[in-house]
CSV table of N, CA and C in Angstrom, one decimal:
chain,number,residue,atom,x,y,z
G,1,MET,N,-147.5,121.5,-132.3
G,1,MET,CA,-147.9,119.5,-132.8
G,1,MET,C,-147.3,119.1,-133.3
G,2,ALA,N,-146.8,117.6,-133.5
G,2,ALA,CA,-146.0,116.5,-133.9
G,2,ALA,C,-147.0,116.3,-135.2
G,3,ASP,N,-148.2,116.4,-134.7
G,3,ASP,CA,-149.0,115.5,-135.9
G,3,ASP,C,-149.9,116.2,-136.9
G,4,GLU,N,-150.5,116.7,-137.8
G,4,GLU,CA,-150.6,118.2,-138.0
G,4,GLU,C,-152.5,116.9,-139.0
G,5,GLN,N,-152.5,116.1,-138.6
G,5,GLN,CA,-153.6,115.7,-139.9
G,5,GLN,C,-154.9,115.0,-138.4
G,6,LEU,N,-155.6,114.8,-138.6
G,6,LEU,CA,-156.6,115.4,-137.5
G,6,LEU,C,-157.8,113.7,-136.7
G,7,LEU,N,-157.0,113.4,-135.8
G,7,LEU,CA,-157.7,112.4,-134.8
G,7,LEU,C,-158.8,111.8,-135.2
G,8,SER,N,-159.1,110.7,-135.7
G,8,SER,CA,-160.0,110.4,-135.7
G,8,SER,C,-160.6,110.1,-134.1
G,9,LEU,N,-161.9,110.3,-133.1
G,9,LEU,CA,-162.9,110.0,-132.9
G,9,LEU,C,-163.6,108.7,-132.9
G,10,ARG,N,-163.1,108.0,-132.5
G,10,ARG,CA,-163.8,106.4,-132.6
G,10,ARG,C,-164.3,105.9,-131.1
G,11,SER,N,-164.1,105.7,-129.8
G,11,SER,CA,-164.0,105.8,-128.3
G,11,SER,C,-165.5,106.7,-128.0
G,12,SER,N,-166.7,106.1,-127.1
G,12,SER,CA,-167.0,106.7,-126.3
G,12,SER,C,-166.4,108.0,-126.1
G,13,ALA,N,-165.1,106.9,-125.0
G,13,ALA,CA,-164.5,108.0,-124.0
G,13,ALA,C,-163.9,109.4,-124.2
G,14,GLN,N,-164.2,109.1,-125.7
G,14,GLN,CA,-163.6,110.3,-126.2
G,14,GLN,C,-164.9,111.2,-126.2
G,15,TYR,N,-165.9,110.0,-126.9
G,15,TYR,CA,-166.2,111.7,-126.9
G,15,TYR,C,-167.2,112.5,-125.5
G,16,LYS,N,-166.6,111.5,-124.4
G,16,LYS,CA,-167.5,112.5,-123.4
G,16,LYS,C,-166.4,112.2,-122.5
G,17,ALA,N,-165.1,112.4,-122.9
G,17,ALA,CA,-163.4,113.6,-122.4
G,17,ALA,C,-164.6,114.8,-123.0
G,18,LEU,N,-164.4,114.9,-124.2
G,18,LEU,CA,-164.6,115.6,-125.1
G,18,LEU,C,-166.4,116.6,-124.5
G,19,GLY,N,-167.1,115.4,-124.2
G,19,GLY,CA,-168.3,116.2,-124.1
G,19,GLY,C,-168.7,117.1,-122.8
G,20,HIS,N,-167.3,117.3,-121.4
G,20,HIS,CA,-167.7,118.2,-120.7
G,20,HIS,C,-166.9,119.7,-121.2
G,21,PRO,N,-167.8,120.3,-119.8
G,21,PRO,CA,-168.0,122.0,-120.6
G,21,PRO,C,-166.4,122.4,-120.0
G,22,MET,N,-166.0,121.8,-119.3
G,22,MET,CA,-164.4,122.5,-118.6
G,22,MET,C,-163.2,121.6,-119.6
G,23,ARG,N,-163.3,120.9,-119.8
G,23,ARG,CA,-162.9,120.2,-120.5
G,23,ARG,C,-162.8,120.7,-122.1
G,24,HIS,N,-163.9,120.7,-122.7
G,24,HIS,CA,-163.8,121.4,-123.9
G,24,HIS,C,-163.1,122.4,-124.3
G,25,ARG,N,-163.2,123.6,-123.2
G,25,ARG,CA,-163.2,124.8,-122.4
G,25,ARG,C,-160.8,124.4,-122.4
G,26,MET,N,-160.6,123.7,-121.8
G,26,MET,CA,-159.3,122.9,-122.0
G,26,MET,C,-158.8,122.7,-123.0
G,27,VAL,N,-159.3,122.1,-124.2
G,27,VAL,CA,-158.9,121.6,-124.8
G,27,VAL,C,-158.7,122.9,-126.2
G,28,ASN,N,-159.5,123.5,-126.2
G,28,ASN,CA,-159.6,125.0,-126.9
G,28,ASN,C,-158.3,126.0,-125.9
G,29,LEU,N,-158.2,126.2,-125.3
G,29,LEU,CA,-156.6,126.4,-124.5
G,29,LEU,C,-155.5,125.6,-124.8
G,30,LEU,N,-154.8,124.1,-125.2
G,30,LEU,CA,-154.2,123.5,-125.3
G,30,LEU,C,-154.0,123.0,-127.2
G,31,ARG,N,-154.9,123.7,-128.1
G,31,ARG,CA,-154.8,124.5,-129.5
G,31,ARG,C,-154.0,125.3,-129.3
G,32,GLN,N,-154.0,126.5,-128.5
G,32,GLN,CA,-152.7,127.9,-128.8
G,32,GLN,C,-151.1,127.4,-128.3
G,33,ARG,N,-151.5,126.7,-127.3
G,33,ARG,CA,-149.4,126.4,-126.8
G,33,ARG,C,-150.1,124.9,-125.8
G,34,PRO,N,-148.7,124.5,-125.7
G,34,PRO,CA,-148.6,123.5,-124.3
G,34,PRO,C,-149.4,123.9,-123.2
G,35,ALA,N,-149.0,123.5,-122.3
G,35,ALA,CA,-149.3,124.4,-121.3
G,35,ALA,C,-149.9,124.1,-119.7
G,36,THR,N,-149.1,124.0,-118.7
G,36,THR,CA,-149.0,123.7,-117.4
G,36,THR,C,-149.9,123.5,-116.6
G,37,LEU,N,-150.2,122.4,-115.3
G,37,LEU,CA,-151.5,122.9,-114.8
G,37,LEU,C,-151.6,123.8,-113.8
G,38,GLY,N,-151.0,124.9,-113.5
G,38,GLY,CA,-150.5,125.5,-113.2
G,38,GLY,C,-151.7,127.3,-114.8
G,39,GLU,N,-151.3,126.9,-115.5
G,39,GLU,CA,-151.1,128.3,-116.6
G,39,GLU,C,-152.6,127.3,-116.3
G,40,LEU,N,-153.7,126.4,-116.3
G,40,LEU,CA,-154.5,126.2,-117.2
G,40,LEU,C,-156.0,126.0,-115.6
G,41,THR,N,-155.1,126.1,-115.1
G,41,THR,CA,-155.6,126.3,-113.1
G,41,THR,C,-157.0,128.0,-113.3
G,42,ALA,N,-155.0,129.0,-113.6
G,42,ALA,CA,-155.3,130.3,-114.1
G,42,ALA,C,-156.5,131.0,-115.1
G,43,ALA,N,-156.2,130.2,-115.8
G,43,ALA,CA,-157.2,130.7,-117.8
G,43,ALA,C,-158.5,130.3,-117.2
G,44,LEU,N,-158.3,128.9,-116.4
G,44,LEU,CA,-160.0,128.4,-116.1
G,44,LEU,C,-160.7,129.1,-115.3
G,45,ASP,N,-160.3,129.5,-114.1
G,45,ASP,CA,-160.5,130.6,-112.6
G,45,ASP,C,-160.7,129.7,-112.0
G,46,SER,N,-160.3,128.1,-112.4
G,46,SER,CA,-160.6,127.2,-111.6
G,46,SER,C,-159.7,126.4,-110.2
G,47,THR,N,-159.3,125.2,-109.8
G,47,THR,CA,-158.7,124.8,-108.8
G,47,THR,C,-157.6,123.9,-109.3
G,48,LYS,N,-156.4,123.4,-108.7
G,48,LYS,CA,-155.6,122.5,-109.3
G,48,LYS,C,-155.8,121.6,-108.9
G,49,GLY,N,-156.5,120.8,-108.1
G,49,GLY,CA,-157.1,119.9,-108.4
G,49,GLY,C,-158.8,119.7,-108.7
G,50,THR,N,-159.3,120.2,-109.4
G,50,THR,CA,-159.7,120.0,-110.6
G,50,THR,C,-159.8,119.9,-112.1
G,51,VAL,N,-158.3,121.1,-112.7
G,51,VAL,CA,-158.1,120.6,-113.5
G,51,VAL,C,-156.8,119.8,-113.7
G,52,GLY,N,-156.9,119.0,-112.5
G,52,GLY,CA,-155.2,118.0,-113.0
G,52,GLY,C,-157.1,116.6,-113.2
G,53,TYR,N,-157.8,116.7,-112.8
G,53,TYR,CA,-158.9,114.9,-112.3
G,53,TYR,C,-159.4,115.7,-114.1
G,54,HIS,N,-159.3,116.8,-114.7
G,54,HIS,CA,-160.2,116.8,-115.7
G,54,HIS,C,-158.2,116.8,-117.2
G,55,VAL,N,-158.1,116.3,-117.0
G,55,VAL,CA,-156.5,116.6,-117.7
G,55,VAL,C,-156.7,115.0,-117.6
G,56,ARG,N,-156.6,114.1,-116.3
G,56,ARG,CA,-156.2,112.8,-116.4
G,56,ARG,C,-157.1,112.7,-117.1
G,57,ILE,N,-157.9,112.9,-117.2
G,57,ILE,CA,-158.8,111.9,-118.0
G,57,ILE,C,-159.2,112.8,-119.5
G,58,LEU,N,-158.8,113.4,-120.0
G,58,LEU,CA,-158.4,113.8,-121.4
G,58,LEU,C,-157.3,112.7,-122.1
G,59,ARG,N,-155.8,113.0,-120.7
G,59,ARG,CA,-155.2,111.6,-121.2
G,59,ARG,C,-155.6,110.4,-121.5
G,60,GLU,N,-156.4,110.1,-120.9
G,60,GLU,CA,-157.4,108.6,-120.6
G,60,GLU,C,-158.2,108.6,-122.2
G,61,ALA,N,-158.6,109.7,-122.0
G,61,ALA,CA,-158.7,109.4,-123.7
G,61,ALA,C,-158.2,109.1,-124.6
G,62,GLY,N,-157.0,110.1,-124.8
G,62,GLY,CA,-156.1,109.1,-125.5
G,62,GLY,C,-155.8,110.9,-126.1
G,63,LEU,N,-156.3,112.0,-126.0
G,63,LEU,CA,-156.4,112.9,-126.4
G,63,LEU,C,-155.9,114.3,-125.9
G,64,VAL,N,-154.7,114.1,-125.1
G,64,VAL,CA,-154.2,114.9,-124.3
G,64,VAL,C,-152.8,114.4,-123.5
G,65,ARG,N,-151.7,113.8,-123.5
G,65,ARG,CA,-150.7,114.1,-123.5
G,65,ARG,C,-149.6,114.9,-122.3
G,66,LEU,N,-148.5,114.3,-122.0
G,66,LEU,CA,-147.2,114.8,-121.3
G,66,LEU,C,-146.2,115.2,-122.4
G,67,ALA,N,-145.9,116.8,-123.1
G,67,ALA,CA,-145.2,117.2,-123.6
G,67,ALA,C,-144.0,117.4,-123.0
G,68,SER,N,-143.5,117.9,-121.9
G,68,SER,CA,-143.1,118.0,-120.9
G,68,SER,C,-142.2,117.9,-119.8
G,69,THR,N,-141.1,117.8,-118.7
G,69,THR,CA,-141.7,118.1,-117.7
G,69,THR,C,-140.2,118.7,-116.9
G,70,ARG,N,-140.3,119.2,-115.8
G,70,ARG,CA,-138.4,120.6,-115.9
G,70,ARG,C,-138.8,120.1,-114.7
G,71,GLN,N,-138.1,120.7,-113.6
G,71,GLN,CA,-138.1,120.6,-111.8
G,71,GLN,C,-137.9,122.2,-111.5
G,72,VAL,N,-139.1,122.0,-110.8
G,72,VAL,CA,-139.3,123.5,-109.8
G,72,VAL,C,-139.7,123.1,-107.9
G,73,ARG,N,-138.5,124.0,-108.1
G,73,ARG,CA,-138.3,124.4,-106.6
G,73,ARG,C,-139.2,122.4,-105.6
G,74,GLY,N,-137.7,122.3,-106.3
G,74,GLY,CA,-138.5,120.9,-105.1
G,74,GLY,C,-139.1,119.6,-105.9
G,75,GLY,N,-140.0,120.3,-107.1
G,75,GLY,CA,-140.8,119.2,-107.5
G,75,GLY,C,-140.4,119.4,-109.1
G,76,THR,N,-141.7,118.7,-109.9
G,76,THR,CA,-141.4,118.4,-111.4
G,76,THR,C,-143.0,119.1,-112.0
G,77,GLU,N,-142.6,119.9,-112.5
G,77,GLU,CA,-143.8,120.5,-113.6
G,77,GLU,C,-144.4,120.0,-114.9
G,78,GLN,N,-145.5,119.5,-115.0
G,78,GLN,CA,-145.6,118.6,-115.8
G,78,GLN,C,-146.3,119.4,-117.1
G,79,ARG,N,-145.6,120.2,-118.3
G,79,ARG,CA,-146.7,120.8,-119.5
G,79,ARG,C,-147.9,119.3,-119.9
G,80,PHE,N,-148.5,120.2,-120.3
G,80,PHE,CA,-149.2,119.5,-121.8
G,80,PHE,C,-149.6,119.9,-122.9
G,81,GLU,N,-149.9,118.9,-123.6
G,81,GLU,CA,-150.6,118.9,-125.6
G,81,GLU,C,-151.4,118.6,-125.2
G,82,LEU,N,-152.3,118.4,-127.1
G,82,LEU,CA,-153.1,118.3,-127.9
G,82,LEU,C,-152.3,116.2,-128.4
G,83,VAL,N,-153.1,115.7,-128.7
G,83,VAL,CA,-152.3,115.0,-129.4
G,83,VAL,C,-152.2,115.0,-131.2
G,84,ASN,N,-153.0,116.1,-130.8
G,84,ASN,CA,-154.0,116.7,-132.2
G,84,ASN,C,-154.2,117.9,-132.6
G,85,ARG,N,-154.2,119.5,-133.2
G,85,ARG,CA,-154.7,119.9,-133.1
G,85,ARG,C,-156.0,119.9,-133.5
G,86,GLY,N,-156.5,119.1,-134.5
G,86,GLY,CA,-158.1,119.2,-134.2
G,86,GLY,C,-158.5,117.6,-134.5
G,87,PHE,N,-160.0,117.0,-134.7
G,87,PHE,CA,-159.6,116.0,-133.7
G,87,PHE,C,-161.8,115.9,-135.2
G,88,GLN,N,-161.1,114.7,-136.2
G,88,GLN,CA,-162.1,114.2,-136.3
G,88,GLN,C,-163.4,113.3,-136.1
G,89,LEU,N,-164.8,114.0,-136.3
G,89,LEU,CA,-165.5,113.4,-135.2
G,89,LEU,C,-166.9,112.0,-136.4
G,90,ASP,N,-167.0,111.0,-135.9
G,90,ASP,CA,-167.6,110.4,-137.1
G,90,ASP,C,-168.6,111.3,-137.9
G,91,GLU,N,-169.4,110.1,-138.9
G,91,GLU,CA,-170.5,111.0,-139.0
G,91,GLU,C,-172.1,111.0,-139.1
G,92,GLU,N,-172.0,110.0,-138.1
G,92,GLU,CA,-173.3,110.2,-137.0
G,92,GLU,C,-174.0,111.1,-136.4
G,93,THR,N,-172.6,110.9,-135.6
G,93,THR,CA,-172.8,111.8,-133.8
G,93,THR,C,-171.6,112.7,-134.4
G,94,GLY,N,-171.0,113.6,-135.1
G,94,GLY,CA,-170.7,114.6,-135.4
G,94,GLY,C,-171.5,115.4,-135.6
G,95,ALA,N,-172.0,115.4,-135.7
G,95,ALA,CA,-173.2,116.7,-136.0
G,95,ALA,C,-174.1,117.6,-134.6
G,96,ARG,N,-174.7,116.3,-134.1
G,96,ARG,CA,-175.5,116.4,-132.7
G,96,ARG,C,-173.8,117.1,-131.6
G,97,PHE,N,-173.0,116.4,-131.5
G,97,PHE,CA,-172.0,116.9,-131.0
G,97,PHE,C,-171.1,118.0,-131.2
G,98,LEU,N,-171.2,118.9,-132.0
G,98,LEU,CA,-170.1,120.1,-132.5
G,98,LEU,C,-171.7,121.2,-132.2
G,99,HIS,N,-173.1,120.4,-132.8
G,99,HIS,CA,-173.8,121.3,-132.3
G,99,HIS,C,-174.5,122.2,-130.7
G,100,ASP,N,-174.0,120.4,-130.1
G,100,ASP,CA,-173.4,120.5,-128.7
G,100,ASP,C,-172.8,121.7,-128.1
G,101,ALA,N,-171.6,121.2,-128.4
G,101,ALA,CA,-170.3,122.3,-128.1
G,101,ALA,C,-170.9,123.2,-128.2
G,102,ALA,N,-170.8,124.4,-129.2
G,102,ALA,CA,-171.0,125.3,-129.7
G,102,ALA,C,-172.2,126.1,-128.7
G,103,LEU,N,-172.9,125.7,-129.0
G,103,LEU,CA,-174.1,125.7,-128.0
G,103,LEU,C,-173.5,126.0,-126.4
G,104,ALA,N,-172.8,125.0,-126.1
G,104,ALA,CA,-172.9,125.6,-124.2
G,104,ALA,C,-171.1,126.4,-124.5
G,105,GLU,N,-170.2,126.4,-125.4
G,105,GLU,CA,-169.2,127.8,-125.4
G,105,GLU,C,-170.3,129.3,-125.8
G,106,MET,N,-171.2,129.4,-125.9
G,106,MET,CA,-171.5,130.4,-126.5
G,106,MET,C,-171.1,131.6,-125.8
G,107,SER,N,-170.8,132.2,-125.8
G,107,SER,CA,-170.8,133.6,-123.8
G,107,SER,C,-172.8,134.6,-124.6
G,108,PRO,N,-172.9,135.1,-123.7
G,108,PRO,CA,-174.2,135.6,-123.5
G,108,PRO,C,-173.7,136.9,-124.6
G,109,VAL,N,-174.6,137.1,-125.3
G,109,VAL,CA,-174.6,138.7,-125.9
G,109,VAL,C,-174.7,140.1,-125.3
G,110,ARG,N,-173.5,140.7,-126.0
G,110,ARG,CA,-174.0,142.0,-125.2
G,110,ARG,C,-173.9,142.9,-126.2
G,111,PRO,N,-174.6,143.8,-125.9
G,111,PRO,CA,-174.3,145.2,-126.8
G,111,PRO,C,-173.6,146.0,-127.9
G,112,GLY,N,-174.5,145.7,-128.7
G,112,GLY,CA,-173.1,145.9,-130.3
G,112,GLY,C,-172.1,144.7,-130.6
G,113,ASP,N,-172.6,142.8,-130.0
G,113,ASP,CA,-171.6,141.8,-130.6
G,113,ASP,C,-171.8,141.7,-132.0
G,114,PRO,N,-170.7,141.9,-132.9
G,114,PRO,CA,-171.3,141.0,-134.0
G,114,PRO,C,-171.7,139.7,-133.6
G,115,GLY,N,-172.1,138.8,-133.3
G,115,GLY,CA,-172.4,137.9,-133.3
G,115,GLY,C,-173.8,137.7,-134.3
G,116,HIS,N,-173.2,136.1,-135.6
G,116,HIS,CA,-175.1,136.5,-135.8
G,116,HIS,C,-175.3,135.0,-136.4
G,117,THR,N,-176.8,134.4,-136.2
G,117,THR,CA,-177.0,132.7,-136.5
G,117,THR,C,-178.2,132.9,-137.2
G,118,VAL,N,-178.0,131.9,-137.9
G,118,VAL,CA,-178.8,132.2,-138.9
G,118,VAL,C,-179.4,131.0,-139.9
G,119,LEU,N,-180.0,130.4,-140.5
G,119,LEU,CA,-180.6,129.1,-140.8
G,119,LEU,C,-181.2,129.7,-142.0
G,120,HIS,N,-180.7,129.2,-143.0
G,120,HIS,CA,-180.8,129.1,-144.8
G,120,HIS,C,-181.6,127.5,-145.0
G,121,HIS,N,-182.0,127.9,-145.9
G,121,HIS,CA,-182.1,126.6,-147.1
G,121,HIS,C,-182.0,126.7,-148.4
G,122,VAL,N,-181.2,126.0,-148.9
G,122,VAL,CA,-181.1,126.0,-150.8
G,122,VAL,C,-181.1,124.6,-151.3
G,123,TRP,N,-181.4,123.7,-152.8
G,123,TRP,CA,-181.9,123.2,-153.0
G,123,TRP,C,-180.9,122.8,-154.1
G,124,LEU,N,-180.4,121.9,-153.7
G,124,LEU,CA,-179.9,121.1,-154.3
G,124,LEU,C,-179.6,119.9,-154.9
G,125,THR,N,-178.6,119.3,-156.4
G,125,THR,CA,-178.5,118.4,-156.4
G,125,THR,C,-177.3,117.5,-155.8
G,126,PRO,N,-177.7,116.3,-155.0
G,126,PRO,CA,-176.9,115.7,-154.8
G,126,PRO,C,-175.5,116.4,-155.2
G,127,GLU,N,-174.9,116.1,-156.4
G,127,GLU,CA,-173.3,116.3,-156.6
G,127,GLU,C,-173.1,117.8,-156.3
G,128,GLU,N,-173.8,118.7,-157.1
G,128,GLU,CA,-174.3,120.1,-155.9
G,128,GLU,C,-173.4,120.4,-154.4
G,129,ALA,N,-174.0,119.4,-153.5
G,129,ALA,CA,-174.2,119.0,-152.5
G,129,ALA,C,-172.6,119.2,-152.1
G,130,ARG,N,-172.4,117.9,-152.9
G,130,ARG,CA,-170.5,117.9,-151.9
G,130,ARG,C,-169.7,118.1,-152.4
G,131,ALA,N,-170.2,118.6,-153.6
G,131,ALA,CA,-169.6,120.3,-153.5
G,131,ALA,C,-169.2,121.1,-153.1
G,132,LEU,N,-170.4,121.5,-152.9
G,132,LEU,CA,-170.5,122.2,-151.8
G,132,LEU,C,-170.4,122.2,-150.3
G,133,ALA,N,-169.8,120.9,-150.3
G,133,ALA,CA,-168.9,120.2,-148.7
G,133,ALA,C,-167.5,120.0,-148.6
G,134,GLU,N,-167.1,120.0,-149.9
G,134,GLU,CA,-165.6,119.6,-150.1
G,134,GLU,C,-164.8,120.9,-150.5
G,135,ARG,N,-165.7,122.3,-150.6
G,135,ARG,CA,-165.2,124.2,-150.8
G,135,ARG,C,-165.0,124.5,-148.8
G,136,VAL,N,-166.2,124.2,-148.8
G,136,VAL,CA,-166.4,124.5,-147.2
G,136,VAL,C,-165.2,123.9,-146.0
G,137,GLU,N,-165.6,122.3,-147.2
G,137,GLU,CA,-164.3,121.1,-146.0
G,137,GLU,C,-162.6,122.7,-146.0
G,138,ASN,N,-162.3,122.1,-147.5
G,138,ASN,CA,-160.8,123.1,-148.0
G,138,ASN,C,-160.7,124.4,-148.0
G,139,TYR,N,-161.7,124.6,-147.6
G,139,TYR,CA,-161.5,126.3,-147.0
G,139,TYR,C,-160.8,127.7,-146.2
G,140,ASP,N,-159.8,127.0,-146.5
G,140,ASP,CA,-159.0,128.4,-146.0
G,140,ASP,C,-159.4,129.9,-145.4
G,141,HIS,N,-159.7,130.2,-143.8
G,141,HIS,CA,-160.7,130.7,-143.3
G,141,HIS,C,-160.0,132.3,-143.8
G,142,GLY,N,-158.6,131.7,-143.7
G,142,GLY,CA,-158.1,133.2,-143.8
G,142,GLY,C,-157.8,134.3,-142.4
G,143,GLN,N,-157.8,133.4,-141.3
G,143,GLN,CA,-157.9,134.0,-140.4
G,143,GLN,C,-157.2,133.1,-139.3
G,144,ARG,N,-156.9,134.0,-138.0
G,144,ARG,CA,-156.1,133.5,-136.8
G,144,ARG,C,-156.1,132.6,-135.6
G,145,LEU,N,-155.5,131.3,-136.1
G,145,LEU,CA,-155.9,130.4,-135.4
G,145,LEU,C,-156.1,130.5,-133.7
G,146,ASP,N,-154.2,130.8,-132.9
G,146,ASP,CA,-153.7,131.6,-132.1
G,146,ASP,C,-154.1,132.9,-132.5
G,147,PRO,N,-154.3,133.5,-130.1
G,147,PRO,CA,-154.8,134.3,-129.7
G,147,PRO,C,-153.5,135.7,-129.9
G,148,GLU,N,-154.5,137.1,-130.5
G,148,GLU,CA,-153.4,138.4,-130.5
G,148,GLU,C,-153.8,138.8,-129.7
G,149,GLN,N,-152.6,140.2,-129.2
G,149,GLN,CA,-153.4,140.7,-128.5
G,149,GLN,C,-154.2,141.7,-128.9
G,150,GLY,N,-155.4,141.9,-128.2
G,150,GLY,CA,-156.6,143.4,-128.9
G,150,GLY,C,-157.8,142.2,-129.0
G,151,THR,N,-157.6,140.2,-129.9
G,151,THR,CA,-158.7,140.0,-130.0
G,151,THR,C,-159.3,138.7,-129.6
G,152,GLU,N,-160.4,138.2,-129.5
G,152,GLU,CA,-161.5,137.8,-128.9
G,152,GLU,C,-161.8,136.5,-130.3
G,153,ALA,N,-162.1,134.9,-129.1
G,153,ALA,CA,-162.2,134.3,-129.5
G,153,ALA,C,-164.1,134.7,-130.2
G,154,TYR,N,-164.3,134.3,-131.4
G,154,TYR,CA,-165.7,133.5,-131.9
G,154,TYR,C,-165.5,131.9,-133.3
G,155,GLY,N,-166.6,132.1,-132.6
G,155,GLY,CA,-167.7,130.5,-133.1
G,155,GLY,C,-167.9,130.4,-134.5
G,156,LEU,N,-167.6,129.7,-134.9
G,156,LEU,CA,-168.3,129.2,-136.8
G,156,LEU,C,-168.7,128.1,-137.1
G,157,LEU,N,-169.3,128.0,-136.6
G,157,LEU,CA,-170.2,126.7,-137.0
G,157,LEU,C,-171.2,126.9,-138.5
G,158,LEU,N,-170.2,125.7,-139.2
G,158,LEU,CA,-170.7,125.6,-140.6
G,158,LEU,C,-170.9,123.4,-141.0
G,159,SER,N,-172.7,123.7,-141.7
G,159,SER,CA,-172.7,122.5,-141.5
G,159,SER,C,-173.9,122.5,-142.9
G,160,LEU,N,-173.9,121.1,-143.5
G,160,LEU,CA,-174.2,121.8,-144.2
G,160,LEU,C,-174.8,120.2,-144.2
G,161,TYR,N,-175.9,119.6,-144.5
G,161,TYR,CA,-176.9,118.6,-144.5
G,161,TYR,C,-178.1,118.8,-145.3
G,162,ARG,N,-178.4,117.7,-145.5
G,162,ARG,CA,-179.9,117.5,-146.0
G,162,ARG,C,-181.6,117.0,-144.7
G,163,ALA,N,-182.1,118.7,-145.6
G,163,ALA,CA,-183.0,118.9,-144.6
G,163,ALA,C,-184.8,117.9,-144.6
G,164,ASP,N,-184.7,117.7,-143.3
G,164,ASP,CA,-186.4,117.2,-144.0
G,164,ASP,C,-187.3,118.0,-144.2
G,165,ILE,N,-187.1,118.7,-145.1
G,165,ILE,CA,-188.4,119.5,-146.0
G,165,ILE,C,-189.7,119.0,-146.9
G,166,PRO,N,-190.9,119.0,-146.5
G,166,PRO,CA,-191.7,118.1,-147.7
G,166,PRO,C,-191.2,119.2,-148.6
G,167,ARG,N,-191.3,118.6,-150.6
G,167,ARG,CA,-191.2,119.8,-151.6
G,167,ARG,C,-192.9,119.3,-152.1
G,168,LEU,N,-193.4,121.4,-152.0
G,168,LEU,CA,-195.1,120.1,-153.4
G,168,LEU,C,-194.6,120.6,-154.1
G,169,PRO,N,-195.9,120.0,-155.2
G,169,PRO,CA,-196.1,119.5,-155.8
G,169,PRO,C,-196.6,120.8,-157.1
G,170,PRO,N,-196.2,120.6,-158.6
G,170,PRO,CA,-196.0,122.1,-159.3
G,170,PRO,C,-197.5,123.1,-158.9
G,171,GLU,N,-197.4,124.1,-159.3
G,171,GLU,CA,-199.0,124.7,-159.0
G,171,GLU,C,-200.2,124.8,-159.8
G,172,ARG,N,-200.6,124.0,-160.2
G,172,ARG,CA,-201.0,124.1,-161.1
G,172,ARG,C,-202.3,125.3,-161.6
G,173,PRO,N,-202.3,125.5,-162.7
G,173,PRO,CA,-202.8,126.6,-163.7
G,173,PRO,C,-204.1,126.6,-163.4
G,174,THR,N,-204.5,128.6,-162.9
G,174,THR,CA,-206.2,128.6,-163.2
G,174,THR,C,-206.6,129.0,-164.3
G,175,THR,N,-207.8,128.5,-164.1
G,175,THR,CA,-208.3,129.0,-165.3
G,175,THR,C,-209.4,129.4,-165.1
C-alpha cells in the first residue's frame, strides 16, 4: 500500500460499504494483496457480476481503488487494492460496527477449535484505563498479517469500554 496510515471512516457510505458481509470479506482478501475480479470471484465462490457490483460499491465509497490494468486475450484485466490496509472508526459507531463485523465473520466452531470468547470486568482509574487502551492500541501482536501455507485466519477483537455496572456501598460491619 502506498499509504500505511489508517483511513478515518467518516461517511455513512463507507460504513454501509463495509457493513455488507460480502464486501467485508473482500476487504479482508484485499488486505492480503491486490487482486483481479477473477481472483476475488474464485476466492469468494461467487459470480463475476456480483463481485463486480460489490467492488464498485467499495470504490464509490473511496475504500478500494484501481491498482493496475493489463491487456489479456483482447480485453482489459483490472487489479484492485485497498486505499489503506486499515481503517479508523469513529468513537460513536466504531464499537458496534466492529462487534457486528466480528460476529458476521465468525465461522461455526468445530470440535477441537482453539476459539475462546470471554468477558472480564476490571476496576480501573481513568488514568489506568487510558494507559491500558494505549498499550492495546500500540501492542505489536507479532503475528502474521498475510496468509502462509498451513495457516488459518483467526479474529481477535479487543475492546476496552466503561461498563455500566453499579457499585455496592461498603459492607457494614455486623455486630
